Short mmCIF file of C-alpha atoms in Angstrom, two decimals:
data_model
loop_
_atom_site.label_atom_id
_atom_site.label_comp_id
_atom_site.label_asym_id
_atom_site.label_seq_id
_atom_site.Cartn_x
_atom_site.Cartn_y
_atom_site.Cartn_z
CA MET Z 1 -9.44 13.63 2.22
CA THR Z 2 -9.15 14.66 -1.82
CA THR Z 3 -12.39 16.53 -2.88
CA THR Z 4 -10.85 16.57 -6.22
CA PHE Z 5 -13.73 14.85 -8.14
CA ARG Z 6 -16.82 15.04 -9.06
CA ARG Z 7 -19.19 12.51 -8.42
CA SER Z 8 -20.93 11.11 -10.86
CA SER Z 9 -23.08 7.70 -11.62
CA PRO Z 10 -22.05 4.70 -13.79
CA SER Z 11 -24.88 4.57 -16.65
CA ALA Z 12 -23.83 9.02 -16.87
CA LEU Z 13 -20.30 7.94 -17.68
CA GLY Z 14 -21.01 5.21 -20.04
CA ILE Z 15 -20.75 1.75 -17.54
CA ASP Z 16 -22.96 -0.51 -17.05
CA ALA Z 17 -23.51 -0.45 -12.89
CA ALA Z 18 -24.72 -4.31 -13.05
CA GLY Z 19 -21.06 -4.76 -13.78
CA VAL Z 20 -19.77 -2.94 -11.01
CA ASP Z 21 -21.98 -4.48 -8.79
CA ARG Z 22 -21.01 -7.93 -10.03
CA LEU Z 23 -17.17 -6.89 -9.15
CA VAL Z 24 -17.90 -5.79 -5.96
CA ILE Z 25 -19.76 -9.41 -4.95
CA ALA Z 26 -16.98 -11.16 -6.72
CA LEU Z 27 -14.23 -9.64 -4.40
CA GLU Z 28 -16.00 -10.51 -1.07
CA GLY Z 29 -16.56 -13.98 -2.27
CA ALA Z 30 -13.30 -14.61 -3.65
CA PRO Z 31 -11.13 -17.28 -1.70
CA GLY Z 32 -8.06 -15.26 -0.18
CA VAL Z 33 -9.73 -11.72 -0.94
CA GLU Z 34 -10.73 -9.17 1.74
CA PRO Z 35 -11.70 -5.68 0.24
CA HIS Z 36 -11.21 -2.50 2.13
CA SER Z 37 -12.19 0.06 -0.48
CA ILE Z 38 -13.09 0.66 -3.98
CA MET Z 39 -13.06 3.64 -6.42
CA VAL Z 40 -13.94 3.23 -9.95
CA LEU Z 41 -13.01 6.64 -11.99
CA ARG Z 42 -14.27 7.32 -15.80
CA HIS Z 43 -13.46 10.65 -17.90
CA GLY Z 44 -12.04 11.90 -14.28
CA GLU Z 45 -15.11 11.62 -12.41
CA VAL Z 46 -16.16 9.49 -10.32
CA ALA Z 47 -18.57 6.68 -10.79
CA ALA Z 48 -18.61 4.16 -8.18
CA GLU Z 49 -16.92 4.30 -4.61
CA GLY Z 50 -17.56 2.27 -1.31
CA TRP Z 51 -15.99 1.28 1.86
CA TRP Z 52 -16.27 -1.75 3.92
CA ALA Z 53 -16.93 -0.61 7.57
CA PRO Z 54 -14.99 -0.38 9.91
CA PHE Z 55 -12.72 1.58 6.97
CA ALA Z 56 -13.91 4.68 6.05
CA ALA Z 57 -13.64 7.47 3.03
CA ASP Z 58 -11.45 9.32 5.17
CA ARG Z 59 -9.18 7.32 6.61
CA VAL Z 60 -5.91 6.81 5.77
CA HIS Z 61 -4.70 3.04 4.55
CA LEU Z 62 -1.09 1.58 4.64
CA LEU Z 63 0.07 1.21 0.96
CA TYR Z 64 2.72 -0.96 1.06
CA SER Z 65 4.79 -1.52 -2.59
CA LEU Z 66 2.35 1.38 -3.91
CA SER Z 67 4.28 3.47 -2.28
CA LYS Z 68 6.59 3.28 -5.01
CA SER Z 69 4.85 4.82 -7.35
CA PHE Z 70 4.79 8.15 -5.32
CA THR Z 71 8.50 8.05 -5.15
CA ALA Z 72 8.48 7.42 -8.99
CA ALA Z 73 6.55 10.95 -9.55
CA ALA Z 74 9.09 12.57 -7.29
CA VAL Z 75 11.91 11.39 -9.21
CA GLY Z 76 9.41 12.44 -12.14
CA ILE Z 77 8.70 16.04 -10.86
CA ALA Z 78 12.66 16.37 -10.36
CA VAL Z 79 13.76 15.16 -13.72
CA ARG Z 80 11.34 17.81 -15.06
CA ALA Z 81 12.77 20.81 -12.76
CA GLY Z 82 16.54 19.59 -14.20
CA LEU Z 83 17.94 18.43 -10.66
CA VAL Z 84 18.11 14.92 -12.23
CA ASP Z 85 19.16 13.12 -15.16
CA LEU Z 86 17.76 9.69 -15.91
CA ASP Z 87 21.12 8.19 -17.72
CA ALA Z 88 23.26 9.80 -14.79
CA THR Z 89 25.54 6.85 -12.35
CA VAL Z 90 23.61 6.58 -9.24
CA ILE Z 91 27.67 6.64 -7.82
CA SER Z 92 27.38 10.39 -9.54
CA HIS Z 93 24.60 11.08 -6.25
CA PHE Z 94 27.00 9.51 -3.76
CA PRO Z 95 30.19 10.69 -4.43
CA GLU Z 96 31.39 10.22 -0.39
CA LEU Z 97 31.30 6.36 -1.75
CA ASP Z 98 33.31 6.75 -5.10
CA ALA Z 99 36.44 5.11 -3.91
CA GLU Z 100 34.30 1.72 -1.93
CA VAL Z 101 32.49 1.31 -4.99
CA THR Z 102 35.09 -0.70 -7.28
CA ASP Z 103 32.65 -3.00 -8.83
CA GLU Z 104 32.79 -1.53 -12.47
CA ARG Z 105 29.22 -2.74 -13.19
CA THR Z 106 27.87 -0.72 -10.43
CA ARG Z 107 29.58 2.01 -11.40
CA ARG Z 108 27.58 1.83 -14.72
CA MET Z 109 24.49 1.62 -12.93
CA ARG Z 110 21.90 4.66 -13.96
CA VAL Z 111 19.12 6.37 -12.71
CA ARG Z 112 17.14 4.72 -15.19
CA HIS Z 113 18.01 1.12 -14.67
CA LEU Z 114 16.51 2.14 -10.16
CA LEU Z 115 13.27 3.09 -11.26
CA ALA Z 116 13.06 -0.19 -13.94
CA MET Z 117 14.10 -2.47 -11.10
CA ALA Z 118 17.02 -3.17 -13.17
CA SER Z 119 20.25 -2.77 -11.34
CA GLY Z 120 21.81 -5.79 -12.23
CA HIS Z 121 20.96 -7.60 -9.13
CA ARG Z 122 19.38 -11.01 -9.93
CA THR Z 123 17.43 -11.28 -6.75
CA GLU Z 124 15.75 -8.80 -3.51
CA THR Z 125 18.79 -7.13 -1.94
CA ILE Z 126 17.37 -5.67 0.99
CA GLU Z 127 18.36 -7.89 3.28
CA ARG Z 128 22.16 -8.04 2.47
CA ALA Z 129 22.46 -4.32 2.14
CA ARG Z 130 21.96 -4.13 5.56
CA GLN Z 131 23.54 -6.68 6.72
CA LEU Z 132 26.97 -4.96 4.86
CA ASP Z 133 25.64 -1.49 6.55
CA PRO Z 134 22.66 -1.43 9.13
CA THR Z 135 22.93 2.34 9.27
CA ASN Z 136 23.16 3.16 5.32
CA THR Z 137 20.79 1.60 3.06
CA VAL Z 138 22.44 2.87 0.07
CA ARG Z 139 25.67 2.29 1.05
CA GLY Z 140 25.20 -1.48 1.93
CA PHE Z 141 23.43 -2.05 -1.44
CA LEU Z 142 26.01 0.02 -3.47
CA LEU Z 143 28.64 -1.99 -1.67
CA LEU Z 144 26.97 -5.39 -3.46
CA PRO Z 145 28.03 -6.41 -6.69
CA VAL Z 146 25.78 -6.76 -9.42
CA ASP Z 147 24.89 -10.22 -10.97
CA GLU Z 148 24.44 -8.84 -14.58
CA GLU Z 149 24.42 -5.63 -16.60
CA PRO Z 150 22.70 -3.29 -15.44
CA GLY Z 151 19.72 -2.85 -17.37
CA THR Z 152 19.90 -6.18 -18.61
CA VAL Z 153 17.63 -8.28 -15.62
CA PHE Z 154 14.34 -7.60 -13.63
CA ALA Z 155 14.36 -7.90 -9.77
CA TYR Z 156 12.18 -6.87 -7.39
CA ASN Z 157 14.66 -4.38 -5.70
CA GLN Z 158 13.94 -2.65 -2.52
CA PRO Z 159 16.85 -0.88 -1.94
CA CYS Z 160 16.45 0.84 -5.56
CA THR Z 161 13.29 2.74 -4.68
CA TYR Z 162 15.00 3.52 -1.40
CA THR Z 163 18.02 5.04 -3.40
CA LEU Z 164 15.92 6.94 -5.94
CA GLY Z 165 14.26 8.68 -2.55
CA GLU Z 166 18.04 9.76 -1.33
CA ILE Z 167 18.78 11.15 -4.92
CA VAL Z 168 15.64 13.25 -4.29
CA ARG Z 169 16.32 14.24 -1.23
CA ARG Z 170 19.93 15.12 -2.13
CA VAL Z 171 19.04 17.13 -4.86
CA SER Z 172 16.24 18.64 -3.40
CA GLY Z 173 17.75 19.58 0.06
CA THR Z 174 13.82 18.33 1.98
CA SER Z 175 12.38 15.33 2.35
CA LEU Z 176 10.10 13.08 0.22
CA LEU Z 177 7.29 14.74 1.88
CA GLU Z 178 8.31 18.56 1.75
CA TYR Z 179 9.33 17.85 -2.41
CA LEU Z 180 5.67 15.92 -3.06
CA ARG Z 181 3.82 18.47 -0.93
CA PRO Z 182 3.54 21.99 -2.74
CA ARG Z 183 4.58 19.69 -6.25
CA LEU Z 184 2.21 16.81 -6.14
CA PHE Z 185 -0.33 16.61 -3.09
CA GLU Z 186 -1.58 20.28 -3.08
CA PRO Z 187 -2.13 20.40 -6.93
CA LEU Z 188 -3.55 16.81 -6.03
CA GLY Z 189 -5.72 17.68 -3.42
CA ILE Z 190 -4.42 14.94 -1.19
CA ASP Z 191 -3.79 16.63 1.66
CA ASP Z 192 -3.41 13.23 4.25
CA PHE Z 193 -0.05 11.66 2.92
CA ALA Z 194 2.30 9.99 5.92
CA TRP Z 195 5.01 8.34 5.56
CA CYS Z 196 7.19 5.69 7.71
CA ARG Z 197 10.92 6.61 8.40
CA ASP Z 198 14.31 4.36 8.97
CA ASP Z 199 16.24 5.20 11.76
CA SER Z 200 18.30 7.98 9.71
CA GLY Z 201 14.95 9.76 10.02
CA ALA Z 202 14.29 8.98 6.07
CA GLU Z 203 11.20 8.21 4.51
CA LEU Z 204 11.23 4.98 2.75
CA GLY Z 205 10.27 4.85 -0.50
CA TYR Z 206 9.71 1.65 -0.91
CA SER Z 207 6.97 1.09 1.77
CA GLY Z 208 5.47 3.04 4.69
CA GLY Z 209 2.98 5.55 2.62
CA TYR Z 210 -0.52 6.04 4.05
CA THR Z 211 -3.22 7.88 1.92
CA THR Z 212 -6.50 7.93 1.17
CA THR Z 213 -8.06 5.63 -1.73
CA ASP Z 214 -9.12 8.70 -3.44
CA ALA Z 215 -5.81 9.76 -3.35
CA VAL Z 216 -4.23 6.43 -4.87
CA ALA Z 217 -7.16 7.49 -7.47
CA ALA Z 218 -5.72 11.26 -8.29
CA LEU Z 219 -2.22 9.45 -8.68
CA GLY Z 220 -3.98 7.12 -11.39
CA GLN Z 221 -5.75 10.15 -12.77
CA LEU Z 222 -2.58 12.03 -13.42
CA TYR Z 223 -0.93 9.30 -14.99
CA LEU Z 224 -3.88 9.06 -17.12
CA GLN Z 225 -3.76 12.48 -18.58
CA GLY Z 226 -0.20 12.59 -19.19
CA GLY Z 227 1.21 14.05 -16.27
CA VAL Z 228 -1.29 17.36 -16.95
CA TRP Z 229 -3.86 18.35 -13.62
CA ASN Z 230 -6.24 20.85 -14.44
CA GLY Z 231 -4.18 22.42 -17.00
CA GLU Z 232 -0.67 22.63 -14.89
CA ARG Z 233 1.77 20.04 -16.27
CA LEU Z 234 3.33 18.38 -13.36
CA LEU Z 235 5.50 15.36 -14.82
CA ASP Z 236 6.87 15.59 -18.30
CA GLN Z 237 4.72 13.65 -21.22
CA ASP Z 238 7.91 11.87 -22.11
CA TRP Z 239 8.13 10.88 -18.34
CA VAL Z 240 4.92 9.79 -18.09
CA ALA Z 241 5.18 7.56 -21.32
CA ALA Z 242 8.31 5.94 -19.70
CA ALA Z 243 7.01 5.25 -16.71
CA THR Z 244 3.86 3.50 -17.64
CA SER Z 245 5.32 1.24 -20.43
CA THR Z 246 7.77 -1.55 -20.34
CA ARG Z 247 11.25 -1.26 -19.62
CA VAL Z 248 12.23 -4.01 -18.93
CA GLU Z 249 11.04 -7.69 -19.36
CA ASN Z 250 10.09 -9.70 -16.59
CA PRO Z 251 8.13 -13.13 -18.63
CA ASP Z 252 9.22 -15.03 -15.26
CA GLU Z 253 7.10 -13.53 -13.12
CA ALA Z 254 4.51 -16.42 -11.80
CA ASN Z 255 1.27 -14.36 -12.06
CA PRO Z 256 -0.07 -13.17 -15.47
CA ASP Z 257 -0.44 -9.77 -14.51
CA TRP Z 258 2.94 -9.72 -13.34
CA SER Z 259 4.86 -10.67 -15.93
CA VAL Z 260 3.98 -8.44 -19.06
CA GLY Z 261 6.71 -5.83 -18.53
CA TYR Z 262 8.18 -3.15 -15.74
CA GLY Z 263 7.88 0.40 -16.22
CA PHE Z 264 9.16 3.11 -13.64
CA GLN Z 265 7.90 1.76 -10.43
CA PHE Z 266 4.91 0.74 -12.23
CA TRP Z 267 3.66 -3.04 -12.98
CA MET Z 268 2.65 -3.51 -16.49
CA ALA Z 269 -0.64 -5.50 -16.43
CA ARG Z 270 -2.77 -7.02 -19.52
CA HIS Z 271 -4.79 -4.44 -19.55
CA GLY Z 272 -3.42 -0.99 -18.84
CA PHE Z 273 -0.78 -0.61 -15.84
CA ARG Z 274 -0.77 -0.66 -12.09
CA GLY Z 275 1.06 0.39 -9.29
CA ASP Z 276 0.35 -2.02 -5.95
CA GLY Z 277 1.11 -2.90 -2.86
CA ALA Z 278 1.13 -5.58 -0.53
CA TYR Z 279 -2.38 -7.21 0.36
CA GLY Z 280 -3.91 -6.23 -2.43
CA GLN Z 281 -3.50 -1.86 -2.81
CA PHE Z 282 -4.14 -1.28 -5.97
CA CYS Z 283 -3.99 1.91 -8.80
CA ILE Z 284 -5.38 0.37 -12.02
CA VAL Z 285 -5.03 3.18 -15.14
CA LEU Z 286 -6.52 1.44 -17.79
CA PRO Z 287 -5.71 4.24 -21.06
CA GLU Z 288 -8.36 3.00 -23.64
CA GLN Z 289 -11.36 2.67 -21.52
CA ASP Z 290 -10.01 5.89 -20.22
CA VAL Z 291 -10.86 4.47 -16.48
CA VAL Z 292 -8.72 4.21 -13.03
CA VAL Z 293 -9.15 2.15 -10.64
CA ALA Z 294 -8.21 2.35 -7.00
CA THR Z 295 -8.41 -0.62 -3.84
CA THR Z 296 -7.19 -1.39 -0.89
CA GLY Z 297 -7.89 -4.37 1.35
CA GLN Z 298 -6.23 -7.29 3.27
CA SER Z 299 -5.74 -9.77 0.04
CA LEU Z 300 -3.38 -12.76 0.26
CA ASP Z 301 -4.70 -13.42 -3.70
CA MET Z 302 -3.47 -10.08 -5.22
CA GLN Z 303 -4.11 -11.96 -8.65
CA ALA Z 304 -7.61 -12.97 -7.71
CA VAL Z 305 -8.46 -8.81 -7.78
CA LEU Z 306 -7.18 -8.26 -11.33
CA ASP Z 307 -9.03 -11.12 -12.35
CA ALA Z 308 -12.50 -9.89 -11.36
CA VAL Z 309 -11.84 -6.44 -12.04
CA TRP Z 310 -10.85 -7.70 -16.19
CA GLU Z 311 -13.58 -9.88 -15.67
CA HIS Z 312 -16.49 -7.81 -14.77
CA LEU Z 313 -15.13 -4.30 -14.75
CA LEU Z 314 -13.97 -4.26 -17.94
CA PRO Z 315 -17.10 -5.88 -20.24
CA ALA Z 316 -19.03 -2.79 -18.58
CA ILE Z 317 -17.50 -0.32 -19.66
CA ASP Z 318 -19.23 1.02 -23.08
CA ARG Z 319 -21.98 -1.02 -21.91
CA PRO Z 320 -25.71 0.59 -21.65
CA GLY Z 321 -27.06 0.92 -18.27
CA SER Z 322 -29.90 1.96 -16.38
CA THR Z 323 -30.68 4.74 -13.38
CA ALA Z 324 -32.58 1.29 -11.36
CA ASP Z 325 -29.04 -0.55 -11.84
CA ASP Z 326 -27.35 2.75 -10.63
CA GLU Z 327 -29.38 2.70 -7.48
CA ARG Z 328 -29.01 -0.77 -6.47
CA LEU Z 329 -24.95 -0.39 -6.64
CA ARG Z 330 -25.36 2.33 -5.06
CA ALA Z 331 -27.28 1.23 -2.27
CA ARG Z 332 -25.05 -2.06 -2.19
CA LEU Z 333 -21.47 0.20 -1.96
CA ALA Z 334 -23.54 2.63 0.62
CA GLY Z 335 -23.98 -0.81 3.20
CA LEU Z 336 -20.33 -2.35 2.90
CA ALA Z 337 -18.98 -4.22 5.73
CA LEU Z 338 -16.75 -6.57 7.07
CA PRO Z 339 -18.97 -8.42 9.82
CA PRO Z 340 -17.64 -8.36 13.22
CA VAL Z 341 -17.08 -11.39 15.49
CA VAL Z 342 -19.91 -13.75 15.57
CA GLY Z 343 -21.03 -15.30 18.79
CA GLY Z 344 -22.82 -14.80 22.32
CA PRO Z 345 -22.73 -11.78 24.36
CA LEU Z 346 -19.63 -11.17 26.44
CA GLY Z 347 -21.68 -10.55 29.87
CA ASP Z 348 -19.32 -9.97 32.65
CA LEU Z 349 -15.79 -10.80 33.34
CA PRO Z 350 -15.00 -12.58 36.15
CA ASP Z 351 -13.13 -10.96 39.00
CA GLY Z 352 -12.89 -7.64 36.92
CA SER Z 353 -10.10 -8.46 35.08
CA ALA Z 354 -7.69 -10.79 33.20
CA SER Z 355 -3.90 -10.77 32.02
CA VAL Z 356 -1.64 -13.13 30.34
CA ALA Z 357 2.07 -12.58 30.02
CA GLY Z 358 4.65 -14.21 27.42
CA SER Z 359 7.05 -16.69 28.37
CA PRO Z 360 9.67 -18.85 26.70
CA SER Z 361 7.40 -21.73 28.34
CA ALA Z 362 3.80 -20.04 27.00
CA ARG Z 363 4.44 -18.00 24.38
CA LEU Z 364 0.99 -15.40 23.07
CA GLY Z 365 1.96 -15.09 19.39
CA ALA Z 366 1.97 -12.09 16.97
CA GLY Z 367 5.23 -10.71 18.67
CA LEU Z 368 2.83 -10.02 22.10
CA GLU Z 369 4.83 -9.63 25.19
CA ALA Z 370 1.45 -9.42 27.43
CA LEU Z 371 -2.43 -9.07 26.70
CA HIS Z 372 -4.74 -7.69 29.34
CA LEU Z 373 -8.32 -7.90 29.53
CA SER Z 374 -10.77 -5.15 31.90
CA HIS Z 375 -14.15 -4.43 32.28
CA ASP Z 376 -15.63 -1.43 33.62
CA THR Z 377 -19.01 0.77 34.02
CA ASP Z 378 -18.07 3.12 31.37
CA ARG Z 379 -16.25 1.67 28.53
CA GLY Z 380 -17.18 -2.19 28.58
CA TRP Z 381 -14.91 -4.53 27.88
CA VAL Z 382 -10.93 -3.66 27.04
CA LEU Z 383 -8.20 -5.02 25.57
CA THR Z 384 -4.49 -3.89 25.95
CA LEU Z 385 -2.01 -5.53 23.48
CA ARG Z 386 1.98 -5.20 24.99
CA ASP Z 387 4.93 -5.89 22.58
CA PRO Z 388 8.43 -4.36 22.95
CA TRP Z 389 7.27 -1.11 21.67
CA GLY Z 390 4.49 0.03 22.89
CA GLU Z 391 0.60 -0.76 23.84
CA VAL Z 392 -2.79 -0.73 22.09
CA VAL Z 393 -5.70 0.08 24.59
CA ALA Z 394 -8.95 -0.77 22.20
CA PRO Z 395 -12.51 -0.66 23.73
CA VAL Z 396 -14.43 -4.20 22.42
CA GLY Z 397 -17.37 -4.32 20.32
CA ASP Z 398 -20.02 -6.17 21.98
CA GLY Z 399 -21.51 -7.58 18.81
CA SER Z 400 -20.21 -4.91 16.51
CA TRP Z 401 -17.04 -3.02 15.42
CA ALA Z 402 -15.44 -0.65 18.44
CA ILE Z 403 -13.54 1.99 16.29
CA ASP Z 404 -10.87 3.73 19.01
CA GLY Z 405 -8.04 5.96 16.68
CA ALA Z 406 -6.58 3.12 14.79
CA THR Z 407 -8.21 0.05 15.61
CA ALA Z 408 -11.64 -1.47 15.37
CA THR Z 409 -12.19 -4.43 17.82
CA SER Z 410 -15.19 -6.63 18.06
CA GLY Z 411 -15.41 -9.98 20.49
CA ALA Z 412 -18.05 -12.31 22.07
CA ARG Z 413 -18.36 -15.13 24.18
CA ASP Z 414 -18.44 -19.40 23.99
CA GLY Z 415 -18.86 -19.91 28.05
CA ASP Z 416 -15.14 -19.80 28.82
CA GLU Z 417 -13.99 -19.73 25.73
CA LEU Z 418 -13.45 -15.47 23.93
CA SER Z 419 -12.73 -14.76 20.54
CA ILE Z 420 -11.83 -10.94 19.73
CA ASP Z 421 -10.68 -9.83 16.51
CA VAL Z 422 -8.31 -6.15 16.08
CA ARG Z 423 -8.55 -4.44 13.23
CA PHE Z 424 -5.91 -1.80 12.61
CA VAL Z 425 -7.72 0.22 10.17
CA GLU Z 426 -5.15 2.36 8.76
CA THR Z 427 -3.50 -0.77 7.41
CA PRO Z 428 -4.73 -4.15 6.03
CA HIS Z 429 -3.94 -6.27 9.29
CA LEU Z 430 -6.25 -8.39 11.66
CA LEU Z 431 -5.49 -9.71 14.67
CA HIS Z 432 -7.19 -12.43 16.41
CA VAL Z 433 -7.34 -12.96 19.98
CA ARG Z 434 -8.08 -15.93 22.05
CA TRP Z 435 -8.85 -16.40 24.88
CA ASP Z 436 -9.67 -19.65 27.94
CA LEU Z 437 -11.06 -17.74 30.89
CA ALA Z 438 -11.05 -21.07 32.18
CA SER Z 439 -7.65 -21.96 32.16
CA GLY Z 440 -6.28 -18.24 32.39
CA THR Z 441 -4.68 -18.68 28.82
CA ALA Z 442 -4.28 -16.51 25.61
CA SER Z 443 -2.69 -16.75 22.11
CA ALA Z 444 -2.61 -14.33 19.18
CA ALA Z 445 -2.23 -14.74 15.81
CA TRP Z 446 -2.35 -12.25 12.28
CA GLU Z 447 -4.43 -12.56 9.61
CA THR Z 448 -1.95 -11.50 7.57
CA GLU Z 449 2.00 -10.77 8.76
CA PRO Z 450 2.61 -6.90 8.60
CA LEU Z 451 6.14 -6.07 6.72
CA HIS Z 452 7.67 -3.83 9.13
CA ASP Z 453 5.32 -2.83 11.92
CA ALA Z 454 4.54 -4.47 15.26
CA ALA Z 455 1.01 -4.18 16.93
CA SER Z 456 1.74 -0.83 18.67
CA THR Z 457 3.35 0.59 15.56
CA LEU Z 458 0.77 -0.19 12.78
CA HIS Z 459 -0.85 3.62 12.54
CA ARG Z 460 -0.11 6.22 10.85
CA PRO Z 461 2.98 7.68 11.50
CA ALA Z 462 3.28 11.13 12.69
CA ASP Z 463 4.62 13.83 10.76
#
């Protein structure tokens, strides 16, 4: 866990705590929004922070596409070191593909175009790239002819970021993680960052990053400070200016905070700029207010999260607060929690165990092959989930969350009907398991579908 930031209070930093309190209430009450953490910085100090149990400050959280902003930082550091030229063509970094890549517009694609999601493609290319080459994403991407001149059209496009990661790996001779560790993570005090890798062993770059909420806040604070940290310049000032201003217009995006331009792996917003990831992972930077907001969650309505920040936090900045409101907010933040499953006690499990296996005629859902329940005097109820990649074994809390490794599990019973929720607490995701003990049938369903994992792989990857 990072320990860089000094802890203060909203009123000491010129924020009305009542506004932050209303923000928290709004996040908890908004349909389609489930917050897991929030951290508000002003002037580089923590004004407010909280985690909804069973999520916790020292636990990493899957960032999804917020990972892109960390990959971009690696490019920015490499630019400062003279290893990468933004105006170099992409193909120049992959000479082994020179003879194969014949499309003239693809050959004119530059590094800066990848950073701005302006490769010239009109739509996402990840699946088409994988179809062209299942083992080499960069090759598949570069063999796809582009639709428009690079730099002229925006399309959110995962292979752009993956290719940036591969460029950094090539010019540095090491992995993204190893490149960033002494140059970004250690200076910022980030001591836990992991990345999902593909079959080649390369970090995804565009997704799959795992880190803590305050690490997200630290990245935002670095950009807010123009690339300087504790007197040391980590990113060039002109890089920060380019990364955090519109490089390509994107007016066709549906939501208002997604249609005001895109920088270098940062979205512009109606207020400031941000990195974000699926299901509500946000790094929001408000330069005019000298504020950074970091959040994690499981939210289907990401626009609603931003709307709540604009409605409740922005008006609270530079508005007089009180120590009494500070204390009320502190108490609320200390008691944040997601409710366990509601119902009667679990009681005894008939015959000591129960199992259900999937079949073509009786599918369990959520990609599972089998479910198993057992009960013993030492551990209580235990749920086992099996999918094609492995097993998850999780004790079940009776009216509470039982935290074990990367899961927090809660169950309740109504006669022979069991309801068990499994939270994968290093990710946004929640699995609902429903079991009819009388009929011996069970089913599982995701609250939010994992984008590149199964139940047994929803945890911080090994370094």
